[in-house]
Every structure is written in structure tokens, then in C-alpha cells.
mmCIF file of C-alpha atoms and ligand atoms in Angstrom:
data_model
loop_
_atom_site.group_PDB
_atom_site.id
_atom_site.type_symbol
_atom_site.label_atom_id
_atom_site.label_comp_id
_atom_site.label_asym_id
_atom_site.label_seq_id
_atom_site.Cartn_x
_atom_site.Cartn_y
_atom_site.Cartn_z
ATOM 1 C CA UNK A 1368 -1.449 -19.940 28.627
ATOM 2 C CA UNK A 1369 -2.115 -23.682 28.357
ATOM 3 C CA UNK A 1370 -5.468 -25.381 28.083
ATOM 4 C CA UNK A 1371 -4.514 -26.388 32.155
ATOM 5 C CA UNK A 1372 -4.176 -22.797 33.096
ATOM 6 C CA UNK A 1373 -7.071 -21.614 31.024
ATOM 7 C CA UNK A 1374 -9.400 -24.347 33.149
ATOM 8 C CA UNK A 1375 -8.030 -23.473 36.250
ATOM 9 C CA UNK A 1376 -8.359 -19.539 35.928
ATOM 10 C CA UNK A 1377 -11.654 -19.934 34.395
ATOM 11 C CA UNK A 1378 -12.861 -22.183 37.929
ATOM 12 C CA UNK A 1379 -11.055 -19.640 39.705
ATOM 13 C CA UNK A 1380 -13.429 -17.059 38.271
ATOM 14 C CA UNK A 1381 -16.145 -19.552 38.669
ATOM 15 C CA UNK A 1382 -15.443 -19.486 42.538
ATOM 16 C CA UNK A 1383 -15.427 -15.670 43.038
ATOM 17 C CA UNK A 1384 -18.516 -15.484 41.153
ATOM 18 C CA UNK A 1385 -21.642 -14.949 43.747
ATOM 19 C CA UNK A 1386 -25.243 -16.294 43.016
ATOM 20 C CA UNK A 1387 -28.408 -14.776 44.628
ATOM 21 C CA UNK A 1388 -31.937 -15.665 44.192
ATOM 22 C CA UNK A 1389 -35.268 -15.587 46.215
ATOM 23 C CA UNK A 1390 -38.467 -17.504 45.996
ATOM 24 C CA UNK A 1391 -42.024 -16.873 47.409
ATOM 25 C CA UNK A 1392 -43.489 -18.772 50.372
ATOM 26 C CA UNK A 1393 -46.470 -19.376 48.438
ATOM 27 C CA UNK A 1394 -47.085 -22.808 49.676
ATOM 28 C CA UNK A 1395 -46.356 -25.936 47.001
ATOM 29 C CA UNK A 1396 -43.926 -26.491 45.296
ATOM 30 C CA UNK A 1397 -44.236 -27.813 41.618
ATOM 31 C CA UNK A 1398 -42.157 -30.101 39.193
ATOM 32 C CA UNK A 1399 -41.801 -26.494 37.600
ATOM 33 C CA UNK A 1400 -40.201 -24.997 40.255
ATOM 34 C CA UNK A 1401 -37.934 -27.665 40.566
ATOM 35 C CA UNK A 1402 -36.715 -28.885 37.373
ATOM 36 C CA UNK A 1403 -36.832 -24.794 35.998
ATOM 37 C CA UNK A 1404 -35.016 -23.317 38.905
ATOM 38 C CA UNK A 1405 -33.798 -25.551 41.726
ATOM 39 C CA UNK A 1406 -32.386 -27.883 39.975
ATOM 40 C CA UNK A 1407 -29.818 -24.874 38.622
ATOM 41 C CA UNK A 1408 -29.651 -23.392 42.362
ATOM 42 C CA UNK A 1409 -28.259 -26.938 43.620
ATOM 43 C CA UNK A 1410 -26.268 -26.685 40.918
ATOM 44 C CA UNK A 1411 -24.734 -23.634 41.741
ATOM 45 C CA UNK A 1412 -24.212 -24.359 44.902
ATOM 46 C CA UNK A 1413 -20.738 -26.590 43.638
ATOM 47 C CA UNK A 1414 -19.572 -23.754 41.269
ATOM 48 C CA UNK A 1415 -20.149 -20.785 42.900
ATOM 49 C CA UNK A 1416 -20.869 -18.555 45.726
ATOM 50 C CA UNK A 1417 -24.664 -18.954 46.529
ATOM 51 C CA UNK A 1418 -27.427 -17.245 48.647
ATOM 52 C CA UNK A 1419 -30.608 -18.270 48.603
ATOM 53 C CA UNK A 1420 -33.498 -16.600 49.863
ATOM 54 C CA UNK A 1421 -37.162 -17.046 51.010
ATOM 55 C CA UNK A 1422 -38.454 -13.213 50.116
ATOM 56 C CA UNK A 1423 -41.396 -13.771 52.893
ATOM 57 C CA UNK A 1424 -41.544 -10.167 52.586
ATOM 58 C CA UNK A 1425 -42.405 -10.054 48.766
ATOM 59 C CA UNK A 1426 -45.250 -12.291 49.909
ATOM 60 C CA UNK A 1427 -46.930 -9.647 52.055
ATOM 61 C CA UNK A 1428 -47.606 -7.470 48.895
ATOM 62 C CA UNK A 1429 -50.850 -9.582 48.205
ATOM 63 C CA UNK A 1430 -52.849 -10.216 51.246
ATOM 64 C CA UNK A 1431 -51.930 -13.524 53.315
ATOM 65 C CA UNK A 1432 -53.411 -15.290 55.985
ATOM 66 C CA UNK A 1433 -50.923 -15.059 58.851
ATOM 67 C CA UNK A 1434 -50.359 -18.794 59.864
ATOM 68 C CA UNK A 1435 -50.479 -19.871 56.018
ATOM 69 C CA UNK A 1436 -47.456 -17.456 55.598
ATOM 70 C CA UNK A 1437 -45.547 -18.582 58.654
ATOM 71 C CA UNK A 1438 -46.308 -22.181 58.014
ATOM 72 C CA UNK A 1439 -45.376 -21.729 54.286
ATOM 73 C CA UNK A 1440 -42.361 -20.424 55.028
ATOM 74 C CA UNK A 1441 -40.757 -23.071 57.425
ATOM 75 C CA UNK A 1442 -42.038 -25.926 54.822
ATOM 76 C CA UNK A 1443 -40.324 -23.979 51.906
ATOM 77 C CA UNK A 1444 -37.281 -24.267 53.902
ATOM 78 C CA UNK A 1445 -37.875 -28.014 54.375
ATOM 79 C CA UNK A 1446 -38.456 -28.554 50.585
ATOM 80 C CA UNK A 1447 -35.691 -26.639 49.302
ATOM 81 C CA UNK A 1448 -32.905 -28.496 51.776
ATOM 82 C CA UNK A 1449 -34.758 -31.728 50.968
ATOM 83 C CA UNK A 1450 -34.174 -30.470 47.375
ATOM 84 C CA UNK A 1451 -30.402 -30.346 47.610
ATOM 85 C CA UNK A 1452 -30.215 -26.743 48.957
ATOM 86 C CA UNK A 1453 -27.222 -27.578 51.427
ATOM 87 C CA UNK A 1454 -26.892 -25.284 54.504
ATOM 88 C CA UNK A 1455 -23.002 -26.097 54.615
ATOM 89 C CA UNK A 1456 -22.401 -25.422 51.047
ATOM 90 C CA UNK A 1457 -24.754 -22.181 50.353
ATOM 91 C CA UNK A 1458 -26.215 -19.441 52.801
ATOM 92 C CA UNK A 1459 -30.075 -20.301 53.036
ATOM 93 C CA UNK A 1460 -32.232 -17.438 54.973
ATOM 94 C CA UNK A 1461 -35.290 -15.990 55.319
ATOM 95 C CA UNK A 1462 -35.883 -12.356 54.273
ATOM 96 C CA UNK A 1463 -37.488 -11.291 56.976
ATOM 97 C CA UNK A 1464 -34.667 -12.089 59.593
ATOM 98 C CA UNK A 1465 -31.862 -9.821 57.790
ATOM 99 C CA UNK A 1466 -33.515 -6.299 58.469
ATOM 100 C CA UNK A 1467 -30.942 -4.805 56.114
ATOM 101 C CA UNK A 1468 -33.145 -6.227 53.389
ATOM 102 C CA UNK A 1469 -36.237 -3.452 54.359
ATOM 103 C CA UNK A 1470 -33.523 -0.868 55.187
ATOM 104 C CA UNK A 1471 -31.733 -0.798 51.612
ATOM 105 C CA UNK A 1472 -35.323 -1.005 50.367
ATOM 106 C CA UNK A 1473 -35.956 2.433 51.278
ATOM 107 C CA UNK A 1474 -32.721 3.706 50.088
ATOM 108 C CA UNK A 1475 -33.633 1.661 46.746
ATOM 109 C CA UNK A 1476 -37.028 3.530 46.526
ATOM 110 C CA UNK A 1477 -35.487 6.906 46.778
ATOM 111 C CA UNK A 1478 -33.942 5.943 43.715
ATOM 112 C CA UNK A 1479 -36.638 4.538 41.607
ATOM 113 C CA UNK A 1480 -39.503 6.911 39.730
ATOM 114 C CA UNK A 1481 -42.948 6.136 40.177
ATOM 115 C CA UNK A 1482 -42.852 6.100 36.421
ATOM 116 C CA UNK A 1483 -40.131 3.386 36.094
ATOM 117 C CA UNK A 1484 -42.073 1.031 38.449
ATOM 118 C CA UNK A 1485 -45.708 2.077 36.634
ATOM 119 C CA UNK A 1486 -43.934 0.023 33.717
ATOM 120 C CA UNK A 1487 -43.024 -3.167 35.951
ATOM 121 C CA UNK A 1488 -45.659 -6.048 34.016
ATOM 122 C CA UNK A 1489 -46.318 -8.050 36.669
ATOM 123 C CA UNK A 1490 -47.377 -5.412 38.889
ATOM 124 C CA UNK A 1491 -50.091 -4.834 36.043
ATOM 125 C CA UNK A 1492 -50.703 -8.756 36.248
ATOM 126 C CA UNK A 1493 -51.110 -8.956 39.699
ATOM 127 C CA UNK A 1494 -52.967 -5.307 40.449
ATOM 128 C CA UNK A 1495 -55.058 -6.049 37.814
ATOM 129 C CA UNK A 1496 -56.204 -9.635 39.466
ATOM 130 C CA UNK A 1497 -56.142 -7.962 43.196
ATOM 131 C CA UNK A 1498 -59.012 -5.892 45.146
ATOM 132 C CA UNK A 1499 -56.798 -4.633 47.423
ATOM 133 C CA UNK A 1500 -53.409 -2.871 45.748
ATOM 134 C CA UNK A 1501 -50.711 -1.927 48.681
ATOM 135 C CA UNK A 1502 -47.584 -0.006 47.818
ATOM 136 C CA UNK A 1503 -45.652 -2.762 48.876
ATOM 137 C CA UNK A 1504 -46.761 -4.642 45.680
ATOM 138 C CA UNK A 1505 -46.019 -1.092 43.701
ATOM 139 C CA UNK A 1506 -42.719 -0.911 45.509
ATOM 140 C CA UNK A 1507 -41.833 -4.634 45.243
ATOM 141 C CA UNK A 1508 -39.103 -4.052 42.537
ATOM 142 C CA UNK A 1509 -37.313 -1.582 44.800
ATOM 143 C CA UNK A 1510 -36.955 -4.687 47.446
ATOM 144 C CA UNK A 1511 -36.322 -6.968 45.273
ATOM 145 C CA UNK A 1512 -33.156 -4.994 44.225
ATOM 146 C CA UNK A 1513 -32.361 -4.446 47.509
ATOM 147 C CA UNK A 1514 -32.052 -8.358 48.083
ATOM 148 C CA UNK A 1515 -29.785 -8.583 45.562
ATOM 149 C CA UNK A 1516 -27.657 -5.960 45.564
ATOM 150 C CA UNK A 1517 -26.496 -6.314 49.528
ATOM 151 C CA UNK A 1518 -24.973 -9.713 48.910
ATOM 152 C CA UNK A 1519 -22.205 -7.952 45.618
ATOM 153 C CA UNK A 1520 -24.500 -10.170 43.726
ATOM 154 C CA UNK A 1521 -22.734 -11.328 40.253
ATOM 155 C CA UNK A 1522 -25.382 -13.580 38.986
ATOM 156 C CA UNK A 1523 -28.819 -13.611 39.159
ATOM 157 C CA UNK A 1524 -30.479 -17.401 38.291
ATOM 158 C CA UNK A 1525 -34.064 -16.792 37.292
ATOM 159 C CA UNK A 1526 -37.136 -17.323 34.592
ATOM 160 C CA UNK A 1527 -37.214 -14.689 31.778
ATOM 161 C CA UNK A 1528 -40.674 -13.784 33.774
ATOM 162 C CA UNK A 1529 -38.089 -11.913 36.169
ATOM 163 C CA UNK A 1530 -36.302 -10.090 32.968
ATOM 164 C CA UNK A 1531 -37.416 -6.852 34.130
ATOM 165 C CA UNK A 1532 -37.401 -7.136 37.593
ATOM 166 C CA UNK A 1533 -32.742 -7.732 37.062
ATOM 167 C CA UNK A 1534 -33.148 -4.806 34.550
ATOM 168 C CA UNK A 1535 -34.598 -2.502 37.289
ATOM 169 C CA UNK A 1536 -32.351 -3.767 39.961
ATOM 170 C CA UNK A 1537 -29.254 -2.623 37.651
ATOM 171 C CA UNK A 1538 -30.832 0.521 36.555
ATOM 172 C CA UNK A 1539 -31.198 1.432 40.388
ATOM 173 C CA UNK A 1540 -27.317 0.177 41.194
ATOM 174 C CA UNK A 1541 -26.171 2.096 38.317
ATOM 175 C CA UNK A 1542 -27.982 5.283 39.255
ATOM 176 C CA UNK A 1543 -27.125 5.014 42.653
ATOM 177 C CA UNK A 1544 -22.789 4.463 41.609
ATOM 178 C CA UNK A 1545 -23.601 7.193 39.514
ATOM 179 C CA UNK A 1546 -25.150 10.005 41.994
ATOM 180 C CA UNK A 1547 -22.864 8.743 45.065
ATOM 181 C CA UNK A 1548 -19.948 7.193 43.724
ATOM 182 C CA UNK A 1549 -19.001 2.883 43.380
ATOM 183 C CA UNK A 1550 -21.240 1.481 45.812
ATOM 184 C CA UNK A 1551 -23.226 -1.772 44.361
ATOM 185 C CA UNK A 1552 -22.000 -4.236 41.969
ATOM 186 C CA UNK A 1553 -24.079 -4.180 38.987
ATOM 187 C CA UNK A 1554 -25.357 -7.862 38.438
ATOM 188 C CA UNK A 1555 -26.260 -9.996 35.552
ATOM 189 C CA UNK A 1556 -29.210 -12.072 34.696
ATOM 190 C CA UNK A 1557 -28.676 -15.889 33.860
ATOM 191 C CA UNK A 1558 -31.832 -17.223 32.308
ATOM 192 C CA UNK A 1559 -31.763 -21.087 32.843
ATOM 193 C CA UNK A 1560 -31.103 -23.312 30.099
ATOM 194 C CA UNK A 1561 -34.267 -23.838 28.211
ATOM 195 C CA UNK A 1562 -34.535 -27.591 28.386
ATOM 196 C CA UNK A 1563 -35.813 -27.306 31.802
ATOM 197 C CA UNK A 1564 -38.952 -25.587 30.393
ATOM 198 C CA UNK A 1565 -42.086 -27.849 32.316
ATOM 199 C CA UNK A 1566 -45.523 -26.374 30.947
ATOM 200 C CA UNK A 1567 -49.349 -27.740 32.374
ATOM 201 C CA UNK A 1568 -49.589 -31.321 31.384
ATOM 202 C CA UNK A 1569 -53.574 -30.439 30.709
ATOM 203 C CA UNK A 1570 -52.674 -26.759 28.816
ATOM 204 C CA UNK A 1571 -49.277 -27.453 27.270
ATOM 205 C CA UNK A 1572 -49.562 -23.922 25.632
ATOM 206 C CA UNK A 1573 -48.706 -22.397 29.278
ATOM 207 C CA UNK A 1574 -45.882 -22.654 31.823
ATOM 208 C CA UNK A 1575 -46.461 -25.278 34.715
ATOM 209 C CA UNK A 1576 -47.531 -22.475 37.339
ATOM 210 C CA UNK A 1577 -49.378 -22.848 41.006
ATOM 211 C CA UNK A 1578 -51.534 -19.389 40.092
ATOM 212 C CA UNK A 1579 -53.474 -21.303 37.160
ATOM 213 C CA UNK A 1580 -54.868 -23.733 39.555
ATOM 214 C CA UNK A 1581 -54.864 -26.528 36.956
ATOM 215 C CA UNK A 1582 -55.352 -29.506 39.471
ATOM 216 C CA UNK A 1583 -54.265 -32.174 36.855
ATOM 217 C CA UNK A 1584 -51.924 -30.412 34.698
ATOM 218 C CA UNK A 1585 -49.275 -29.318 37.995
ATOM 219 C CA UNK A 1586 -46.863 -32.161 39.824
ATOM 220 C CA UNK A 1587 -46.434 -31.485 43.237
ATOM 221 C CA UNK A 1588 -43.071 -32.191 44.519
ATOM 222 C CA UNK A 1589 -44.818 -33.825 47.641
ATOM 223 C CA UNK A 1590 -47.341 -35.461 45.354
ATOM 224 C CA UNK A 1591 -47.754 -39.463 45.446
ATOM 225 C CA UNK A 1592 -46.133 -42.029 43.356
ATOM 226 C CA UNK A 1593 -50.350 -43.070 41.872
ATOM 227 C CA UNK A 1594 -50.622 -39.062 41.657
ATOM 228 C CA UNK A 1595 -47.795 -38.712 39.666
ATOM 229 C CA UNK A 1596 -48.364 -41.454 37.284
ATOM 230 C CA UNK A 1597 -52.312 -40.459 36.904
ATOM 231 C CA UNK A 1598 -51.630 -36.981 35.460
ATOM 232 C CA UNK A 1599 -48.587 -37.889 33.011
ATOM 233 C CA UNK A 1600 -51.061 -40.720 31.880
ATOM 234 C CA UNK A 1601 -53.601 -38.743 31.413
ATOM 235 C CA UNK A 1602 -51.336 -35.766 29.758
ATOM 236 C CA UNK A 1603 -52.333 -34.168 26.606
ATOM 237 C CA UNK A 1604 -50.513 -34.935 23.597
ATOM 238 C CA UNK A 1605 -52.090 -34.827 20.066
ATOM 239 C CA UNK A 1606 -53.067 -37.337 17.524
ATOM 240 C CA UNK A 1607 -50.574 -37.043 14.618
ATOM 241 C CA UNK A 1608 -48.456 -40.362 16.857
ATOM 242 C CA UNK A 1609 -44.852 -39.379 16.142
ATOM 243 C CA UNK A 1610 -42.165 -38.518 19.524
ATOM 244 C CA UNK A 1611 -40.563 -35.586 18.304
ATOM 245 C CA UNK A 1612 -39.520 -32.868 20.209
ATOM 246 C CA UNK A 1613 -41.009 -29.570 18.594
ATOM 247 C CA UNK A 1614 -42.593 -27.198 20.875
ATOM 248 C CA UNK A 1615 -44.010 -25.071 18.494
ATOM 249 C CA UNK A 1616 -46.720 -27.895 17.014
ATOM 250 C CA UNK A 1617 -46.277 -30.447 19.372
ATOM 251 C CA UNK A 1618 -46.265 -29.057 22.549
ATOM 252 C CA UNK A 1619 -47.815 -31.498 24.401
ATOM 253 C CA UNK A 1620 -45.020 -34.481 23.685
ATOM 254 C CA UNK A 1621 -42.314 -31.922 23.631
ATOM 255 C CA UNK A 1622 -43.530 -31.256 27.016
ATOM 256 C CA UNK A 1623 -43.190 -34.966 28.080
ATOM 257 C CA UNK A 1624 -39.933 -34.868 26.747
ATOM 258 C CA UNK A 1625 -38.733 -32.021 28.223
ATOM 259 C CA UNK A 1626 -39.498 -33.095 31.796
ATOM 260 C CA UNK A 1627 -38.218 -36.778 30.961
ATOM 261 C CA UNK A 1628 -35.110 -35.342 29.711
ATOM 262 C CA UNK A 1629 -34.712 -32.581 32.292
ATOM 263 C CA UNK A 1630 -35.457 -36.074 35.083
ATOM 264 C CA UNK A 1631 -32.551 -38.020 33.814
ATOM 265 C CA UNK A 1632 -29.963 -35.235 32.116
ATOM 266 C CA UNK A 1633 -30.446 -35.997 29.427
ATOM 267 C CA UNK A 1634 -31.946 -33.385 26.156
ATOM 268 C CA UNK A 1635 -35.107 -34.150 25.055
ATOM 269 C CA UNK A 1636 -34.037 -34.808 21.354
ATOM 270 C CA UNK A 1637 -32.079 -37.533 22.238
ATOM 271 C CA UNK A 1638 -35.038 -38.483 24.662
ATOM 272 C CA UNK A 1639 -37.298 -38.604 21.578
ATOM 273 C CA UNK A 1640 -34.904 -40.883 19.375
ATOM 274 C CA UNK A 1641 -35.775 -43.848 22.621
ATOM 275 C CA UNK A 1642 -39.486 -44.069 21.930
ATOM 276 C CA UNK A 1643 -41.888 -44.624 19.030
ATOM 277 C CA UNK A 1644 -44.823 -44.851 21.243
ATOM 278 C CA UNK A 1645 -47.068 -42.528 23.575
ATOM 279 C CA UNK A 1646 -47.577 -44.387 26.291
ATOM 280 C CA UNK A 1647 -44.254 -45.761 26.427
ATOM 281 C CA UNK A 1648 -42.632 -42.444 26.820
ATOM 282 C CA UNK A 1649 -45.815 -41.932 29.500
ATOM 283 C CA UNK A 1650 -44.402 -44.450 31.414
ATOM 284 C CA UNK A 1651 -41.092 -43.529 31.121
ATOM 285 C CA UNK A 1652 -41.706 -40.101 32.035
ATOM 286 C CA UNK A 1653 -43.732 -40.710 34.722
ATOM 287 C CA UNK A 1654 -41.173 -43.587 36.410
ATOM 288 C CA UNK A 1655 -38.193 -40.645 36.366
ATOM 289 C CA UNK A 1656 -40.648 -38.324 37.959
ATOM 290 C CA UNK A 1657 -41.342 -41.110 40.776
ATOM 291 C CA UNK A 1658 -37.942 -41.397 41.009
ATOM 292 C CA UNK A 1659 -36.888 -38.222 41.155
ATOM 293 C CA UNK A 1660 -39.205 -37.231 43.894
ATOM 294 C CA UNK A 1661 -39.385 -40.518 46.112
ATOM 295 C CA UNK A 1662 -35.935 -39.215 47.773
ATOM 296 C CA UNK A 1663 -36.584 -35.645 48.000
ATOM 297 C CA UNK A 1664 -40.336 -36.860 49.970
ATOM 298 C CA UNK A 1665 -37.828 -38.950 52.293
ATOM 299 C CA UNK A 1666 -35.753 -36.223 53.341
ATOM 300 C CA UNK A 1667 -38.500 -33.808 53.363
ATOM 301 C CA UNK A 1668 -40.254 -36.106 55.871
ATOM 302 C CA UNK A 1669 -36.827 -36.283 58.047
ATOM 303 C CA UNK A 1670 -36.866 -32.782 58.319
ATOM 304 C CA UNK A 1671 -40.140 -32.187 58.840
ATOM 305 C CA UNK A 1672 -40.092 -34.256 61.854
ATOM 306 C CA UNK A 1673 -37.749 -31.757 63.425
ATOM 307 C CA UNK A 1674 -38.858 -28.190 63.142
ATOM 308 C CA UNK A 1675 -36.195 -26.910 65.898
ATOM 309 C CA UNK A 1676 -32.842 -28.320 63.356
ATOM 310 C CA UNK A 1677 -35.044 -26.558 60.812
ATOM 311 C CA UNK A 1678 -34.956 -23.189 62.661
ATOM 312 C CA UNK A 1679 -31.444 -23.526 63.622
ATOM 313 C CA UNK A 1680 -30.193 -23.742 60.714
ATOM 314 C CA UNK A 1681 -32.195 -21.114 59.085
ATOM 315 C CA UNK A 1682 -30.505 -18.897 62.116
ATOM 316 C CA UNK A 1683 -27.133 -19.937 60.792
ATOM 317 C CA UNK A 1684 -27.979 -18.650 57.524
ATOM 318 C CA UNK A 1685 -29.404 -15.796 58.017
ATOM 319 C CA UNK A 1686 -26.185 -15.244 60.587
ATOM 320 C CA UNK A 1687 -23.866 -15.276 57.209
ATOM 321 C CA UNK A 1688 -26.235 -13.321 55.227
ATOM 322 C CA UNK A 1689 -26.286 -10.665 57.604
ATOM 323 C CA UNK A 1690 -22.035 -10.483 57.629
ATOM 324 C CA UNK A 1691 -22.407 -9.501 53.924
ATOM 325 C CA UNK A 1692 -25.354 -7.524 54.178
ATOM 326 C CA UNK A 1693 -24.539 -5.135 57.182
ATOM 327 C CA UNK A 1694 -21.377 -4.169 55.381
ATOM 328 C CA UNK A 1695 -23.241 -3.372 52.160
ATOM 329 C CA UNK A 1696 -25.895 -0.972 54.158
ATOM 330 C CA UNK A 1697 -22.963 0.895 55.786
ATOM 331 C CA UNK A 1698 -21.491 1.810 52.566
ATOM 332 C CA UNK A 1699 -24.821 2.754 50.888
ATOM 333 C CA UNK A 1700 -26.143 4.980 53.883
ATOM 334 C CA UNK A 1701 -22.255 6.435 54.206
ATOM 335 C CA UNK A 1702 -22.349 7.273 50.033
ATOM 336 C CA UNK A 1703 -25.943 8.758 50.346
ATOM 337 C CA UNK A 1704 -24.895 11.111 53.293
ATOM 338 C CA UNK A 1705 -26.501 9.530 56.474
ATOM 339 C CA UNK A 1706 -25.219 10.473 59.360
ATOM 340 C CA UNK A 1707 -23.343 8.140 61.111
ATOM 341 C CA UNK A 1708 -24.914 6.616 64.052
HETATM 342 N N1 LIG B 1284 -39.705 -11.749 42.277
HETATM 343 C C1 LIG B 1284 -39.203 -13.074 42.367
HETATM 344 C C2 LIG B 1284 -40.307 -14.034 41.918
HETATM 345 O O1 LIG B 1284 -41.449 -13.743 41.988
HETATM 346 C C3 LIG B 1284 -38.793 -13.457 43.773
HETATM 347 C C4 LIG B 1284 -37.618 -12.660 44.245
HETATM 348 C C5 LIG B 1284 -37.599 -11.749 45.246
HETATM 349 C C6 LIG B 1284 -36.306 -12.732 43.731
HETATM 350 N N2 LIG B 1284 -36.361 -11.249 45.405
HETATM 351 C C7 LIG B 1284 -35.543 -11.818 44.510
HETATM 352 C C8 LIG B 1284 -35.700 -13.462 42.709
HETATM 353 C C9 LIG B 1284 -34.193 -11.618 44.240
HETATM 354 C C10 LIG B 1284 -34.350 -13.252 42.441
HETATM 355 C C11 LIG B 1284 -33.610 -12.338 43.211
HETATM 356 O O2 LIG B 1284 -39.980 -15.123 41.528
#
């Protein structure tokens, strides 16, 4: 085969490939989320298959004020179109409006132990920080593979915080193939490349993250222009005055770096070869961020203006999702030996 073929069969592969992730309608969305993660979804969106999810179900395992969740919810949708999420190009839903997702749950947690999801870490993490624990938060693993495996999911496009969540979600596919014959594909984690790594601007030791409430050290993607370039000038960075991108003993440039490189494509060791000083790479840093978020604020606001186009087009996803998803619940309740209805 020639180098021609090779390309084309390898894009041909590349096509029939299908992506599937879900985020939280926890409100805020950070320059974390968005140069980690969405950044690779858009991405996708050209090379692949991809569905994209808003698991407002996973968000009623901690307790939630009701019009915080529903509000949440629509402005996720808002942020992640106004991100580059395309409705035409990629099936964008909400959870909640495919029932198939809570109905292959159950099938999903008749297939997990109680001692496999004792073992899941961030139920620890968040059990241990919660008064109230519900067994939805025990049994979120057992929806979470549920969401992926009723779309054939190939790829799975999330932090290495999520390692064990994919690990569960093929343990349960495999089990299930194995007790009631070739049901669910069995799919594969993709960790995103690591140069989109954005830690706190005030604790560069620790991942950018909404739960840490570190007011100066998190970009919002809605936050303003003087915002913005406040907390990258006032960033830490350490006193030794060389730009070099080391992570390990210079975390807080590296970080700088990072998000400068990850702004403009470009890596952040060729980033570090443009600067000698601080607060020029400050600047720079904190000009790409501007200008990285000005448009996605304008098309945020457009959409925001119009809740109904919002809604509609949400329906339209979760129309396509449900196509896949309805045929994927047939087959699993046929396998397990539920009665037709
Ligand atoms: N657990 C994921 C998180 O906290 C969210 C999630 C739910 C998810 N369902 C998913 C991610 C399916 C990928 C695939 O980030």
C-alpha cells in the first residue's frame, strides 16, 4: 500500500471511530476545563464521531439546589456551543432527556460488586467531604458506564482523574459480553495530550479546579479582559528569573507557559525560547487568554439572549442520541433475558 492509501485508510478509520464524553453542570467553567478538555472535544468533532454529554444526572449524587442545577445546565450548554461544540457537526444532549441512560444504569449495577465500586477514589474524595452520602454517588460509576457504553463508544477523551472510572466501565462491558454474549463495545481511554495541563495560578502545585475555590488562582471562561490580566499578573512564579519550562521545580512559569502555549498551539518549550523576562511572558500570556476568550464571551452572549434556539437544539440532540441509544438498550435487556415488551 502507498503512503496515499495508508492516509486515506487510516482517516477512514478515523471516521468510524466514535467519541463520548460527559461533563457536570456544576456551574463555571474554567480556563482548565477548556484548554484540558474542550479544546480536544472541538477537536474531535472534525475527526471523528462525537457525543457529548451534560451528565445532569451525575450531578444529583451531591445535593443541589434545584434552580442552580436547571440554570447550570442550560448555561453549560451555552458555553460549550459558544466553545466550538457544533450542534451540526457532533450530537450535544443532556442526560437527563435520553431515559435509556437511567435504564442501562440498572442493568450496569446488576453487574458491578459493591466491592468493585468500594474501591472507586473519588467516591472516597467526595463521601469523605459530604454529610449526606446517597447511593447515587456510590452507584455513580455504574451510570457513568452506562453513558458510554449505549453510544458503541470507541474513545473515551478525559483527565487521568477519570482513569478508573473507563477501567470500570470496561470491566462491566466485558463481564456483561462475557455472561450474555457480544453486546457492548469495549472502549478505550484517551488521556489528553499533556501540554494542555492548566494548574492554580496562586497554588501551581495543584490542577486549576472549581472545588478548591481559589478565587485568584482559577480563569473563568466568562471572566473580564481586567480579570484576566489581574490574576496572570499577579501569578506565582519563583525567584531564580530564568523562562524554562520544567514542571517539576518551576511550576509556576511552566504553568504560564503551558497555558500560553496551549492559547496559541504552540508547546511551551518553544514558548519559553520567546521570552527572557517574567512579566513579558505575563503579558503575553495574559493577551492570548483575552484573546482567546473575547470570542467565545461574544457568542456566549448571542446565545444567551435566546434560551428557546438553546432548547431546540438541545432537543435535536438528544433526538440523535436517543436513535443510538434505544437500539443499544434493546440488545442489552434482549441478552440479559427481559421479556420483551
Ligand atoms: N465523571 C465525569 C467527571 O466527573 C463525568 C462523566 C459522566 C463522564 N459520564 C461520563 C465522562 C462519561 C466521560 C464519559 O468528569
Amino acid at each position: 500500500m502507498g503512503s496515499a492509501q495508508i492516509a486515506i485508510l487510516r482517516i477512514t478509520l478515523a471516521k468510524m471511530a466514535r467519541v463520548f464524553s460527559g461533563i457536570q453542570p456544576s456551574g463555571d467553567l474554567h480556563l482548565g476545563n477548556l484548554l484540558g478538555a474542550l479544546v480536544n472535544w472541538v477537536n474531535h468533532q472534525e475527526e471523528h464521531e462525537s457525543v457529548y454529554c451534560i451528565v445532569d444526572l451525575h450531578a444529583l449524587t451531591l445535593p443541589k439546589d434545584a434552580e442552580e442545577l436547571r440554570s447550570n445546565t442550560l448555561e453549560l450548554a451555552q458555553l460549550l456551543m459558544a466553545v466550538g461544540l457544533d450542534p451540526d457537526r457532533c450530537t450535544l444532549f443532556v442526560q437527563s432527556h435520553v431515559p435509556e441512560h437511567s435504564q442501562l444504569a440498572w442493568l450496569m449495577e446488576c453487574t458491578v460488586s459493591y466491592g468493585e465500586l468500594s474501591r472507586m477514589t473519588a467516591f472516597k474524595d467526595k463521601s469523605d467531604r459530604s454529610d449526606f452520602i446517597s447511593a447515587g454517588l456510590f452507584t455513580y460509576p455504574a451510570l457513568q458506564a452506562a453513558d458510554i457504553l449505549l453510544y458503541d463508544t470507541d474513545l473515551v477523551p478525559v483527565g487521568d482523574d477519570q482513569r478508573q472510572h473507563i477501567e470500570i466501565t470496561r470491566d462491566i462491558a466485558e463481564r456483561f459480553n462475557h455472561r450474555f454474549g457480544e453486546t457492548f463495545v469495549v472502549p478505550e481511554h484517551v488521556i489528553p495530550p499533556a501540554g494542555a495541563r492548566v494548574m492554580d495560578l496562586q497554588h501551581p502545585d495543584r490542577k486549576m479546579s472549581k472545588s478548591q475555590h481559589s478565587v485568584n488562582g482559577t480563569i473563568n471562561v466568562l471572566e473580564s479582559p481586567d480579570s484576566v490580566r489581574k490574576k496572570i499578573k499577579r501569578a506565582v512564579t519563583d525567584s531564580d528569573g530564568e523562562v524554562r519550562f520544567d514542571f517539576e521545580s518551576k511550576a509556576g512559569v511552566s504553568n504560564l507557559l503551558s497555558i500560553l502555549g496551549a492559547a496559541t498551539n504552540t508547546s511551551p518549550e518553544k514558548v519559553a525560547d520567546s521570552f527572557e523576562r517574567y512579566g513579558d511572558l505575563k503579558t503575553a500570556a495574559a493577551d492570548a487568554v483575552v484573546e482567546l476568550l473575547t470570542p467565545i464571551q461574544e457568542r456566549f452572549a448571542d446565545l444567551q439572549a435566546d434560551p428557546a434556539e438553546t432548547r431546540r437544539l438541545l432537543q435535536i440532540g438528544a433526538d440523535k442520541a436517543r436513535e443510538v441509544a434505544s437500539r443499544t438498550l434493546m440488545r442489552a435487556q434482549q441478552n440479559c433475558g427481559l421479556l420483551e415488551g
